PDB file of C-alpha atoms in Angstrom:
ATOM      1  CA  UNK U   6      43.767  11.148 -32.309  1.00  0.00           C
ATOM      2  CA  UNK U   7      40.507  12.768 -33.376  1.00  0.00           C
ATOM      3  CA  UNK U   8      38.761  14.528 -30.966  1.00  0.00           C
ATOM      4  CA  UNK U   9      35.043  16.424 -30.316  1.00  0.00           C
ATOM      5  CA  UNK U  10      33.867  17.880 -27.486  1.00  0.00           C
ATOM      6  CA  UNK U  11      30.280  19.056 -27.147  1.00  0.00           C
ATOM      7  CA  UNK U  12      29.339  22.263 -24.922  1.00  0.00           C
ATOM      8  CA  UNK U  13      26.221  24.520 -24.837  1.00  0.00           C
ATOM      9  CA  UNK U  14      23.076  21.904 -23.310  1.00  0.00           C
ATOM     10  CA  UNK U  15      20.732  22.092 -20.768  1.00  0.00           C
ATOM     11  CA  UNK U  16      17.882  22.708 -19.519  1.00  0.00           C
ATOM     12  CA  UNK U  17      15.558  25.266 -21.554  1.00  0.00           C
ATOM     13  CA  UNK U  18      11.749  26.052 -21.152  1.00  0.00           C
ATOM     14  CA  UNK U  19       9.222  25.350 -24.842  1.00  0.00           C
ATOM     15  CA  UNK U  20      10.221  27.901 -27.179  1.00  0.00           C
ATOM     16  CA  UNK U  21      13.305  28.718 -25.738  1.00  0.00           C
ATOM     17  CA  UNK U  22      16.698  29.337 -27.661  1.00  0.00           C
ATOM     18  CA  UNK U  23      20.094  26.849 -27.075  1.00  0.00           C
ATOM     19  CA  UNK U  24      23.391  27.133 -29.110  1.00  0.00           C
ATOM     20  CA  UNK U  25      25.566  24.041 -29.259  1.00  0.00           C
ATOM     21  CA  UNK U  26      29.138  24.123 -29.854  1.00  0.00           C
ATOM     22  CA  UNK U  27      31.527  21.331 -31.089  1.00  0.00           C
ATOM     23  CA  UNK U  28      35.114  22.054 -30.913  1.00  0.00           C
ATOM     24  CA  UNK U  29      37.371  19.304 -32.739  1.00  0.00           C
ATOM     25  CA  UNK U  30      40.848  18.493 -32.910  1.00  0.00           C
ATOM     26  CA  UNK U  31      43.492  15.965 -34.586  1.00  0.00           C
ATOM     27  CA  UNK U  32      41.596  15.291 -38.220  1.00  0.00           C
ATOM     28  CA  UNK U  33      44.288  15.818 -40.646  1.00  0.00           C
ATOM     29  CA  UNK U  34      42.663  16.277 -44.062  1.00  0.00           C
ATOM     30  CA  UNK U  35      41.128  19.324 -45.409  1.00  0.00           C
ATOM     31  CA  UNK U  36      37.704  17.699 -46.433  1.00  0.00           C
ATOM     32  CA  UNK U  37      35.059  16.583 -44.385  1.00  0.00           C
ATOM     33  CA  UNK U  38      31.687  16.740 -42.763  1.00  0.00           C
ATOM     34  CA  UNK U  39      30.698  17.574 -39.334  1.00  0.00           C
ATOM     35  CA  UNK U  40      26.983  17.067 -38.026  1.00  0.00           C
ATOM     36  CA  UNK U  41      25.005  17.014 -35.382  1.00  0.00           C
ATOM     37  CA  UNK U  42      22.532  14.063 -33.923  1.00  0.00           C
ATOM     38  CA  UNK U  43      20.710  13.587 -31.109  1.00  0.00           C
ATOM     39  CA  UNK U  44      19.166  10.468 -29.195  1.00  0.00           C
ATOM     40  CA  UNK U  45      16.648  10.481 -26.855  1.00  0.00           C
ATOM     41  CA  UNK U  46      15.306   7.703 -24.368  1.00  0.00           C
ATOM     42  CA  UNK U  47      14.568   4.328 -25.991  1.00  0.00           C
ATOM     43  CA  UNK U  48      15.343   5.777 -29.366  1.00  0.00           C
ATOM     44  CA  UNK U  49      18.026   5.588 -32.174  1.00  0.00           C
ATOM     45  CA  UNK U  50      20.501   8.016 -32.824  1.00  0.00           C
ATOM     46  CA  UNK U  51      19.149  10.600 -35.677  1.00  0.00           C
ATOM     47  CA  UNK U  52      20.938  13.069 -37.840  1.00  0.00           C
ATOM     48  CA  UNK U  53      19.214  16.152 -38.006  1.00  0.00           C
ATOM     49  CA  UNK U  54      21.819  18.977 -38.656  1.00  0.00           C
ATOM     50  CA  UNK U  55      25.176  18.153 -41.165  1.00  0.00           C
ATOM     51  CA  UNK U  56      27.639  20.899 -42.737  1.00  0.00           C
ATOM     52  CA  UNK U  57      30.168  20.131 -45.194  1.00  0.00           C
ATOM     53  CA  UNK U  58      34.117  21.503 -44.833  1.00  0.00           C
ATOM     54  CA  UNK U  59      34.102  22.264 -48.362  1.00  0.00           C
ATOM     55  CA  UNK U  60      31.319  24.312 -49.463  1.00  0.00           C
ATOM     56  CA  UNK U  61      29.673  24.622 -46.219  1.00  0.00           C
ATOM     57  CA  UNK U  62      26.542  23.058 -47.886  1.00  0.00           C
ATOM     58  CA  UNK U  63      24.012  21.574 -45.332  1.00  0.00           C
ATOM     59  CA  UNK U  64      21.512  19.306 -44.861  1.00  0.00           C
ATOM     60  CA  UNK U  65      18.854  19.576 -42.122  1.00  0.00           C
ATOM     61  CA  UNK U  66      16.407  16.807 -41.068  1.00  0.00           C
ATOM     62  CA  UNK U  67      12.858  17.723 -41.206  1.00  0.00           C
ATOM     63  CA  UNK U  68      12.390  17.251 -37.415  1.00  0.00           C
ATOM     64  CA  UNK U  69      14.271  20.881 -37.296  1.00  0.00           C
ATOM     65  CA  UNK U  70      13.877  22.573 -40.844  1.00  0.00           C
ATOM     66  CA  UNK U  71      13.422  26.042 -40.075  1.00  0.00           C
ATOM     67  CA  UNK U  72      14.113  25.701 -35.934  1.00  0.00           C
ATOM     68  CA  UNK U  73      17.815  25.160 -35.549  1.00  0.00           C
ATOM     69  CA  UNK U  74      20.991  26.250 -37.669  1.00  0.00           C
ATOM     70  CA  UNK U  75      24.261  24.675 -38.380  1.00  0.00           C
ATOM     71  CA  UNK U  76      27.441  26.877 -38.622  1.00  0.00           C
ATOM     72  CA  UNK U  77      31.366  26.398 -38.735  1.00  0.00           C
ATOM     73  CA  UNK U  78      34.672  28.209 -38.628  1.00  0.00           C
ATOM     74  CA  UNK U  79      36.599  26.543 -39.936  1.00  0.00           C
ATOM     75  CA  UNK U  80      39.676  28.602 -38.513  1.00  0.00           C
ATOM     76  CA  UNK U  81      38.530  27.853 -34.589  1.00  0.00           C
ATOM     77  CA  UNK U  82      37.560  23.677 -36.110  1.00  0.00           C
ATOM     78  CA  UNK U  83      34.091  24.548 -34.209  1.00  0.00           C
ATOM     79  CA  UNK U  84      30.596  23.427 -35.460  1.00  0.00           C
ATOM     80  CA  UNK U  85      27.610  25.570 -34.169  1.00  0.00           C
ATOM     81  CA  UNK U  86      24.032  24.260 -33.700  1.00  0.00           C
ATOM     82  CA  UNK U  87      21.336  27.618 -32.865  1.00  0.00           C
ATOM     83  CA  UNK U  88      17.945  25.612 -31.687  1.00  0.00           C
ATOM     84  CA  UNK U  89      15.211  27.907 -31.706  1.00  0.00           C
ATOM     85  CA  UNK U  90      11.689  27.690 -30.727  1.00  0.00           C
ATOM     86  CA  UNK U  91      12.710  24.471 -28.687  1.00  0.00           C
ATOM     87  CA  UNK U  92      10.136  21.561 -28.174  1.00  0.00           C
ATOM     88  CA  UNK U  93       9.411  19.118 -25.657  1.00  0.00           C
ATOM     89  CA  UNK U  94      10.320  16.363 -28.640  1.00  0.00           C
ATOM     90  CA  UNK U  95      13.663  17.578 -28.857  1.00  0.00           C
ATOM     91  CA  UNK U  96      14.821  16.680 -25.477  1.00  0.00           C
ATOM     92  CA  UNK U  97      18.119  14.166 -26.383  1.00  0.00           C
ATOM     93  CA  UNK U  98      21.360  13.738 -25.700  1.00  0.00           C
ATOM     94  CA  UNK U  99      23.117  15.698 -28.547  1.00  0.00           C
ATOM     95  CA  UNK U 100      26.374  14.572 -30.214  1.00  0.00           C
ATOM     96  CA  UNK U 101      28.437  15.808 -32.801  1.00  0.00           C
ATOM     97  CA  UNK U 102      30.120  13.930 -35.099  1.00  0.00           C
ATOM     98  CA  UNK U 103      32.959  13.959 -38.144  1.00  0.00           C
ATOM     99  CA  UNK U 104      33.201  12.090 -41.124  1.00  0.00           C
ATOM    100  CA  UNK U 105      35.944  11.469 -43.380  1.00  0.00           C
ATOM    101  CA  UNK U 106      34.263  12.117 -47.078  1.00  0.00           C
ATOM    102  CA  UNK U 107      33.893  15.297 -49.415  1.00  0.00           C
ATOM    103  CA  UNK U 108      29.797  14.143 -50.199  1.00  0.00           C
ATOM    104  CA  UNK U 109      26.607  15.336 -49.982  1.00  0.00           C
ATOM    105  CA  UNK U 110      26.347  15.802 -46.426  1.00  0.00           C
ATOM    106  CA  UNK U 111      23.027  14.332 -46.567  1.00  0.00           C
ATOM    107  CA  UNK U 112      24.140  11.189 -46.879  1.00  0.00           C
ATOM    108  CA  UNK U 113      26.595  11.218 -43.337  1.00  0.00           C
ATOM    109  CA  UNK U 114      23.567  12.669 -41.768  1.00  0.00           C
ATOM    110  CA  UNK U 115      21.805   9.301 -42.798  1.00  0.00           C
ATOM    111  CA  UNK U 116      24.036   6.897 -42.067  1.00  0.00           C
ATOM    112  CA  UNK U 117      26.741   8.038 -39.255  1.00  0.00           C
ATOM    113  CA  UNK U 118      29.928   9.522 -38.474  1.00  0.00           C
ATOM    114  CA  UNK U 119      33.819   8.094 -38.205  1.00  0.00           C
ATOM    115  CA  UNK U 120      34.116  10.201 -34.863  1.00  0.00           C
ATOM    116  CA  UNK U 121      32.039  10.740 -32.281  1.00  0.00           C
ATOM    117  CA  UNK U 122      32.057  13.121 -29.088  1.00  0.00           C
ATOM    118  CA  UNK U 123      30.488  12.266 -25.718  1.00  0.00           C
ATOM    119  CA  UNK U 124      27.509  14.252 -26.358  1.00  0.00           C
ATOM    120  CA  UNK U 125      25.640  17.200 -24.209  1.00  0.00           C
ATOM    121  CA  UNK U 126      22.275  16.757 -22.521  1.00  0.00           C
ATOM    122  CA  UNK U 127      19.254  19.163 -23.962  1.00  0.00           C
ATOM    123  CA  UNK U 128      15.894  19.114 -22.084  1.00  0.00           C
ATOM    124  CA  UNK U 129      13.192  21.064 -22.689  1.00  0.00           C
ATOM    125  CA  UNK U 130      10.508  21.649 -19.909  1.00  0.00           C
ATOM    126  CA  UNK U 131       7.015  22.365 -21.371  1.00  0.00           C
TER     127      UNK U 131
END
């Protein structure tokens, strides 16, 4: 059973720093992609941070380009999300996901994840 758990949200003042944590267990191939999203009030979910296993290429949405930075280790199956200079806009539930494909991980990022966790509340009070 594949599993992601979520840690690191809550409550941060505008331009404040948060670093998200994903820890995931029970995937058994080599290859994949892990992301993050986010979905706030009345909104979809959005991909705005995805890293591939492989390469350890990323993508990043243009909401965050330059704010907020995806990492892994591989050897602790943890994917990292550093949000910087936080905005009131990026207040969301935050979820990390997995996907079962060696691609581009823009193209997860786009369109969704196999796995989901439960997701960790971010708010950011201006």
């Amino acid at each position: 059973e594949v599993q992601l758990v979520e840690s690191g949200g809550g409550l941060v003042q505008v331009g404040g720093s948060l670093r998200l944590s994903c820890v995931h267990s029970g995937f058994p191939l080599p290859d994949y992609t892990l992301g993050w999203f986010r979905q706030a009030p009345g909104k979809k979910r959005e991909g705005i941070s995805c890293i591939s296993s492989s390469d350890s290429s990323t993508y990043y949405s243009d909401l965050v380009k330059g704010r907020f930075t995806i990492s892994s280790d591989n050897a602790k199956n943890t994917v990292y999300l550093q949000m910087n200079d936080l905005k009131p806009e990026d207040t969301a539930v935050y979820y990390c996901g997995l996907d079962n494909a060696k691609v581009d991980p823009k193209i997860p990022c786009n369109y969704g994840m196999d796995f989901w966790g439960e997701g960790t509340q971010v708010t950011v009070s201006s």
